[in-house]
Tab-separated table of C-alpha atoms and ligand atoms in Angstrom:
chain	number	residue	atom	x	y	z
A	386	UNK	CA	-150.271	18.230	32.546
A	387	UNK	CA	-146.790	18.045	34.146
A	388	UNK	CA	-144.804	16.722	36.887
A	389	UNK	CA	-141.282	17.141	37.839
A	390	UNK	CA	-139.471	13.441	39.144
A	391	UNK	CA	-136.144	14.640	40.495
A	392	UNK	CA	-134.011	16.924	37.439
A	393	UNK	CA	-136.989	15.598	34.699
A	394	UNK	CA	-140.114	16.544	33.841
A	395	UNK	CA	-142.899	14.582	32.174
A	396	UNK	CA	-145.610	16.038	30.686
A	397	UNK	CA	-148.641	14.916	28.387
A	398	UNK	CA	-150.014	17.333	25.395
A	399	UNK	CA	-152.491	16.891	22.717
A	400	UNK	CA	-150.988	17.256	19.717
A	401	UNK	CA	-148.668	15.925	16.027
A	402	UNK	CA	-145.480	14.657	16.760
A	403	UNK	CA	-144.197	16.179	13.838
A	404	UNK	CA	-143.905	19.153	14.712
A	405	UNK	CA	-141.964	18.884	18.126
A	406	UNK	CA	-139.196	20.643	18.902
A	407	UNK	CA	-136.961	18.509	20.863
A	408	UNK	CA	-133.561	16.578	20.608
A	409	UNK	CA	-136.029	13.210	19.583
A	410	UNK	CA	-138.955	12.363	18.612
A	411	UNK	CA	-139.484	8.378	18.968
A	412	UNK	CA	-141.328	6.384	15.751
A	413	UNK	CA	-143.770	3.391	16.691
A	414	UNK	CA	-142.642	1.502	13.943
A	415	UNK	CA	-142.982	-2.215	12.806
A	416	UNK	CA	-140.024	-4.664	12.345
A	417	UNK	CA	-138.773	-3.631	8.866
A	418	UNK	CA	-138.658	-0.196	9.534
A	419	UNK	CA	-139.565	0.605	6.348
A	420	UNK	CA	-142.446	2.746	6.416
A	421	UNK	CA	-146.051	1.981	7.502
A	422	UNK	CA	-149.309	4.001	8.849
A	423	UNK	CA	-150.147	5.461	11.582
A	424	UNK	CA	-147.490	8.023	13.046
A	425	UNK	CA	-144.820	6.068	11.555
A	426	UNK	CA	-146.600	7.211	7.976
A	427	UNK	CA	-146.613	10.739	9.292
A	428	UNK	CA	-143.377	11.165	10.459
A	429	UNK	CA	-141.773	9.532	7.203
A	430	UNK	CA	-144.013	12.409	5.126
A	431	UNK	CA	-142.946	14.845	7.419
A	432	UNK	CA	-139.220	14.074	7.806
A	433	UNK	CA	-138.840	13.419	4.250
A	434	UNK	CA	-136.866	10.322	2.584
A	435	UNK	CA	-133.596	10.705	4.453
A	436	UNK	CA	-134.937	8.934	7.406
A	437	UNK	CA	-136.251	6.075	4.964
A	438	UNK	CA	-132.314	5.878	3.530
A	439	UNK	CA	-131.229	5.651	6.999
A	440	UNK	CA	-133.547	2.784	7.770
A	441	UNK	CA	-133.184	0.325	4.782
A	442	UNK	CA	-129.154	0.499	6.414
A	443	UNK	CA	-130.239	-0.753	9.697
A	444	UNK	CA	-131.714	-4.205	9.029
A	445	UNK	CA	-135.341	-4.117	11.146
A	446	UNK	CA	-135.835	-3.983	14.282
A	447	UNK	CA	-136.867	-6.313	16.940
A	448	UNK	CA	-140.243	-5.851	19.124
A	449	UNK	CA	-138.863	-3.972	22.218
A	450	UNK	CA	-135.614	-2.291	20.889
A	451	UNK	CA	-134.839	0.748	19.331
A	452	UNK	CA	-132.881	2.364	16.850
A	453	UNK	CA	-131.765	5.880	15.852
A	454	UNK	CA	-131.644	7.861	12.611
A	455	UNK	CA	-131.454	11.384	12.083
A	456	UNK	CA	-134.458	13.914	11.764
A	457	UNK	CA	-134.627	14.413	8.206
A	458	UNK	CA	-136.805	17.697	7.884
A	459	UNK	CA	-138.495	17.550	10.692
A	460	UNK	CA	-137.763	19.757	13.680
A	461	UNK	CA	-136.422	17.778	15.733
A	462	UNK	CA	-133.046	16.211	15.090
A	463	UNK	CA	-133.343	12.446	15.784
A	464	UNK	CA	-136.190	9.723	15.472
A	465	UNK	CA	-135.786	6.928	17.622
A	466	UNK	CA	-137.645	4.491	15.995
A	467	UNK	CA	-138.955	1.244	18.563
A	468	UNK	CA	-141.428	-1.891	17.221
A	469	UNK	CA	-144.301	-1.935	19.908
A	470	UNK	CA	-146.200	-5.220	20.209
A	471	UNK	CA	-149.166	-6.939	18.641
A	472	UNK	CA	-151.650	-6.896	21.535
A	473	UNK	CA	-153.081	-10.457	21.584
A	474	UNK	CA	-154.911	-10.931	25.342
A	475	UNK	CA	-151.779	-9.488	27.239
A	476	UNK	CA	-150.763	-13.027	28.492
A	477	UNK	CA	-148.180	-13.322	25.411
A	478	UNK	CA	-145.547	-11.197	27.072
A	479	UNK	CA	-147.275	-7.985	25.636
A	480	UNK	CA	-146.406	-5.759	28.959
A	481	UNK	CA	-142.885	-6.602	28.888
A	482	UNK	CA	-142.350	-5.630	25.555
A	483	UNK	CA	-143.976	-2.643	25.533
A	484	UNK	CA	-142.116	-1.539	28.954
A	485	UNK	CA	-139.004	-2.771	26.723
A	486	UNK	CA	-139.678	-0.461	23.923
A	487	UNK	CA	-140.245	2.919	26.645
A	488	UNK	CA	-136.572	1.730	28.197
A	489	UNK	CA	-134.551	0.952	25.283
A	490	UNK	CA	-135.651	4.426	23.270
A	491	UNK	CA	-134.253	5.938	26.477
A	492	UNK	CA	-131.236	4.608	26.566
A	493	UNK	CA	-130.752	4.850	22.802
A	494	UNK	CA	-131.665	8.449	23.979
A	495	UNK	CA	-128.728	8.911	26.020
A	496	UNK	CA	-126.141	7.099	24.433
A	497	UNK	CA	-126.676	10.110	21.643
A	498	UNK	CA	-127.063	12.988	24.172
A	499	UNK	CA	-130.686	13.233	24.377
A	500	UNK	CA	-132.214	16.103	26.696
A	501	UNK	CA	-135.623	16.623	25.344
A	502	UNK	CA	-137.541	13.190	24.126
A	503	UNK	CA	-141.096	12.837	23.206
A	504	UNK	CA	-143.107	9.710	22.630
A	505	UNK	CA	-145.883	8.482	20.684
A	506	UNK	CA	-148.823	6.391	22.501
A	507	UNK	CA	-146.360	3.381	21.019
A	508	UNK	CA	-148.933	0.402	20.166
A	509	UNK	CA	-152.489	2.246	20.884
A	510	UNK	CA	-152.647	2.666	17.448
A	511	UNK	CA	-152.807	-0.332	14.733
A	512	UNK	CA	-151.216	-2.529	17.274
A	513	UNK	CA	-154.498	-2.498	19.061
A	514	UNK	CA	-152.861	-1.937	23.126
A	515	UNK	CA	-155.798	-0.984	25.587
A	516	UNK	CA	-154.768	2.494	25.985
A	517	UNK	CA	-155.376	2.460	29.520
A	518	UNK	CA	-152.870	-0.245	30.110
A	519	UNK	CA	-150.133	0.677	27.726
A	520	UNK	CA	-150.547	4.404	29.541
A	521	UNK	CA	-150.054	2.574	33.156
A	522	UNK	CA	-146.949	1.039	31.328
A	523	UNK	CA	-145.614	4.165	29.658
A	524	UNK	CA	-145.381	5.888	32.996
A	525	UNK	CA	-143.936	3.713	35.356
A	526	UNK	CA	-141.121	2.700	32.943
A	527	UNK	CA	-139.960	6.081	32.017
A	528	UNK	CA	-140.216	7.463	35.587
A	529	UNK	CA	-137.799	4.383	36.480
A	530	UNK	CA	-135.817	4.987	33.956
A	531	UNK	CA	-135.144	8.556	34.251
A	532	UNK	CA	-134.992	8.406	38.240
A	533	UNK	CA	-132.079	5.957	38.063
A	534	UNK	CA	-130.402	7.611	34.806
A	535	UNK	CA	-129.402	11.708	34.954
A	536	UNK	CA	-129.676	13.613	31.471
A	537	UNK	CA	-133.382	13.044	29.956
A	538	UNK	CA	-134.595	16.817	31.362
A	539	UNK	CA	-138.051	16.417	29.635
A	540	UNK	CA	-140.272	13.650	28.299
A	541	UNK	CA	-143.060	14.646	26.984
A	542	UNK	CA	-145.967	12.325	25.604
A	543	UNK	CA	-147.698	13.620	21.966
A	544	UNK	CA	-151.107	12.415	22.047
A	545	UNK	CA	-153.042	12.369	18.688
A	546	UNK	CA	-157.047	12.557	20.256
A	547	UNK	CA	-158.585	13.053	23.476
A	548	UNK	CA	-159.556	9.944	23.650
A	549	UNK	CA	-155.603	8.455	23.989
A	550	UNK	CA	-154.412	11.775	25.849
A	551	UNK	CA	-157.085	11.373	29.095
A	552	UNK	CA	-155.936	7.716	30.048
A	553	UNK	CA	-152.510	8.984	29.637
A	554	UNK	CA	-152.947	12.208	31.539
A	555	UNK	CA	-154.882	9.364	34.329
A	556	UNK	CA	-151.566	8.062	34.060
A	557	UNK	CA	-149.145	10.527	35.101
A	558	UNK	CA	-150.787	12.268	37.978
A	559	UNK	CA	-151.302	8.963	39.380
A	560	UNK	CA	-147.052	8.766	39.835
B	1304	ADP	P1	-148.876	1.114	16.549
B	1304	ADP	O1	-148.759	0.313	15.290
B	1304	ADP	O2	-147.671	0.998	17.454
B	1304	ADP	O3	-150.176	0.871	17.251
B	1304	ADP	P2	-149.893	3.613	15.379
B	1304	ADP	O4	-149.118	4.605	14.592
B	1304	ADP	O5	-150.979	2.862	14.674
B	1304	ADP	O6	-148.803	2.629	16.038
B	1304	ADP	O7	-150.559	4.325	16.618
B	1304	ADP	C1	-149.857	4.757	17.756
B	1304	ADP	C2	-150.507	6.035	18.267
B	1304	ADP	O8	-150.006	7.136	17.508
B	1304	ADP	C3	-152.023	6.083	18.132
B	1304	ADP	O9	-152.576	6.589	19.344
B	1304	ADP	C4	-152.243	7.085	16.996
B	1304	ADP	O10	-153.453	7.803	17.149
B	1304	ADP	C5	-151.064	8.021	17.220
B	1304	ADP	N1	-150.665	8.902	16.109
B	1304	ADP	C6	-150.932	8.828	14.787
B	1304	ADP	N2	-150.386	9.886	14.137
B	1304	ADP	C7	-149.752	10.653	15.086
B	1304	ADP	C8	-149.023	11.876	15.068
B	1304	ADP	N3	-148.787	12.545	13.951
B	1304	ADP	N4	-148.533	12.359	16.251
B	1304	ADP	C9	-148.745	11.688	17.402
B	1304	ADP	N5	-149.423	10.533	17.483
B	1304	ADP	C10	-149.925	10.019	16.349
């Protein structure tokens, strides 16, 4: 599904991050950046060790930021990589960080001339979000973000399974 919010469209497809083809592809990673499961695994097999050498020079990464390396490999020729939260019960500032992580890959984004962006379902994986939720989340942040910023002319959101892709399909026609 897509939908066009002033110059930028956001769109939800089933699919392996991997293997997009845009200007950035953005990592849920944890704090040390150095490698872990889930897509961060993938996209470390796929990109190849470059992107590992980059990280071990950029000392972690808070929950909610985000920081850039090159592509490696991999099609695309940046990974933003951003630390989702832990979900706990959602009263431990959970929302806010996650909103946090969808802004700050942005503007990390386009700082480095980012046109074409796609995103992971950042914490639905290990980190245990209710998809649902972090979906409602994922949404509403990037369609501020790209209604007060000019630039970002696509965001799309790679979904591994059905099962992650509905709630965030729910999501977006629901803008
Ligand atoms: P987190 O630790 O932030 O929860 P995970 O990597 O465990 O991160 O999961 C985040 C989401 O990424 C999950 O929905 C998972 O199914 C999905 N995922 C795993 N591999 C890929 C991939 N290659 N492309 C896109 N999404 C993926």
């Amino acid at each position: 599904m897509e939908k066009k919010l002033g110059a930028t469209i956001l769109e939800t497809v089933l699919g392996d991050i991997t293997r997009e083809r845009v200007d950035a592809i953005v990592n849920a990673a944890n704090q040390s950046l150095l490698g872990g499961g889930g897509v961060d695994g993938a996209i470390h097999r796929a990109g190849g060790p470059a992107i590992l050498e980059e990280c071990r020079k950029l000392n972690g990464c808070e929950t909610g930021d985000a920081k850039l390396t090159t592509g490696g490999r991999l099609p695309a020729k940046f990974v933003i990589h951003t630390v989702g939260p832990v979900y706990r019960d959602g009263k431990h500032g959970e929302p806010g960080m996650l909103a946090r992580c969808y802004r700050r890959s942005l503007e990390v984004a386009l700082e480095n001339g980012v046109k074409t962006i796609a995103f992971p379902a950042i914490s639905c994986g290990i980190y245990g979000y209710p998809i649902p939720e972090a979906a409602e989340i994922a949404m509403k942040t990037v369609a501020e973000v790209v209604r007060s910023n000019e630039g970002i002319e696509r965001v799309r959101f790679v979904l591994f399974s059905e099962d992650v892709y509905r709630p965030f399909e729910t999501a977006l026609a629901k803008l």
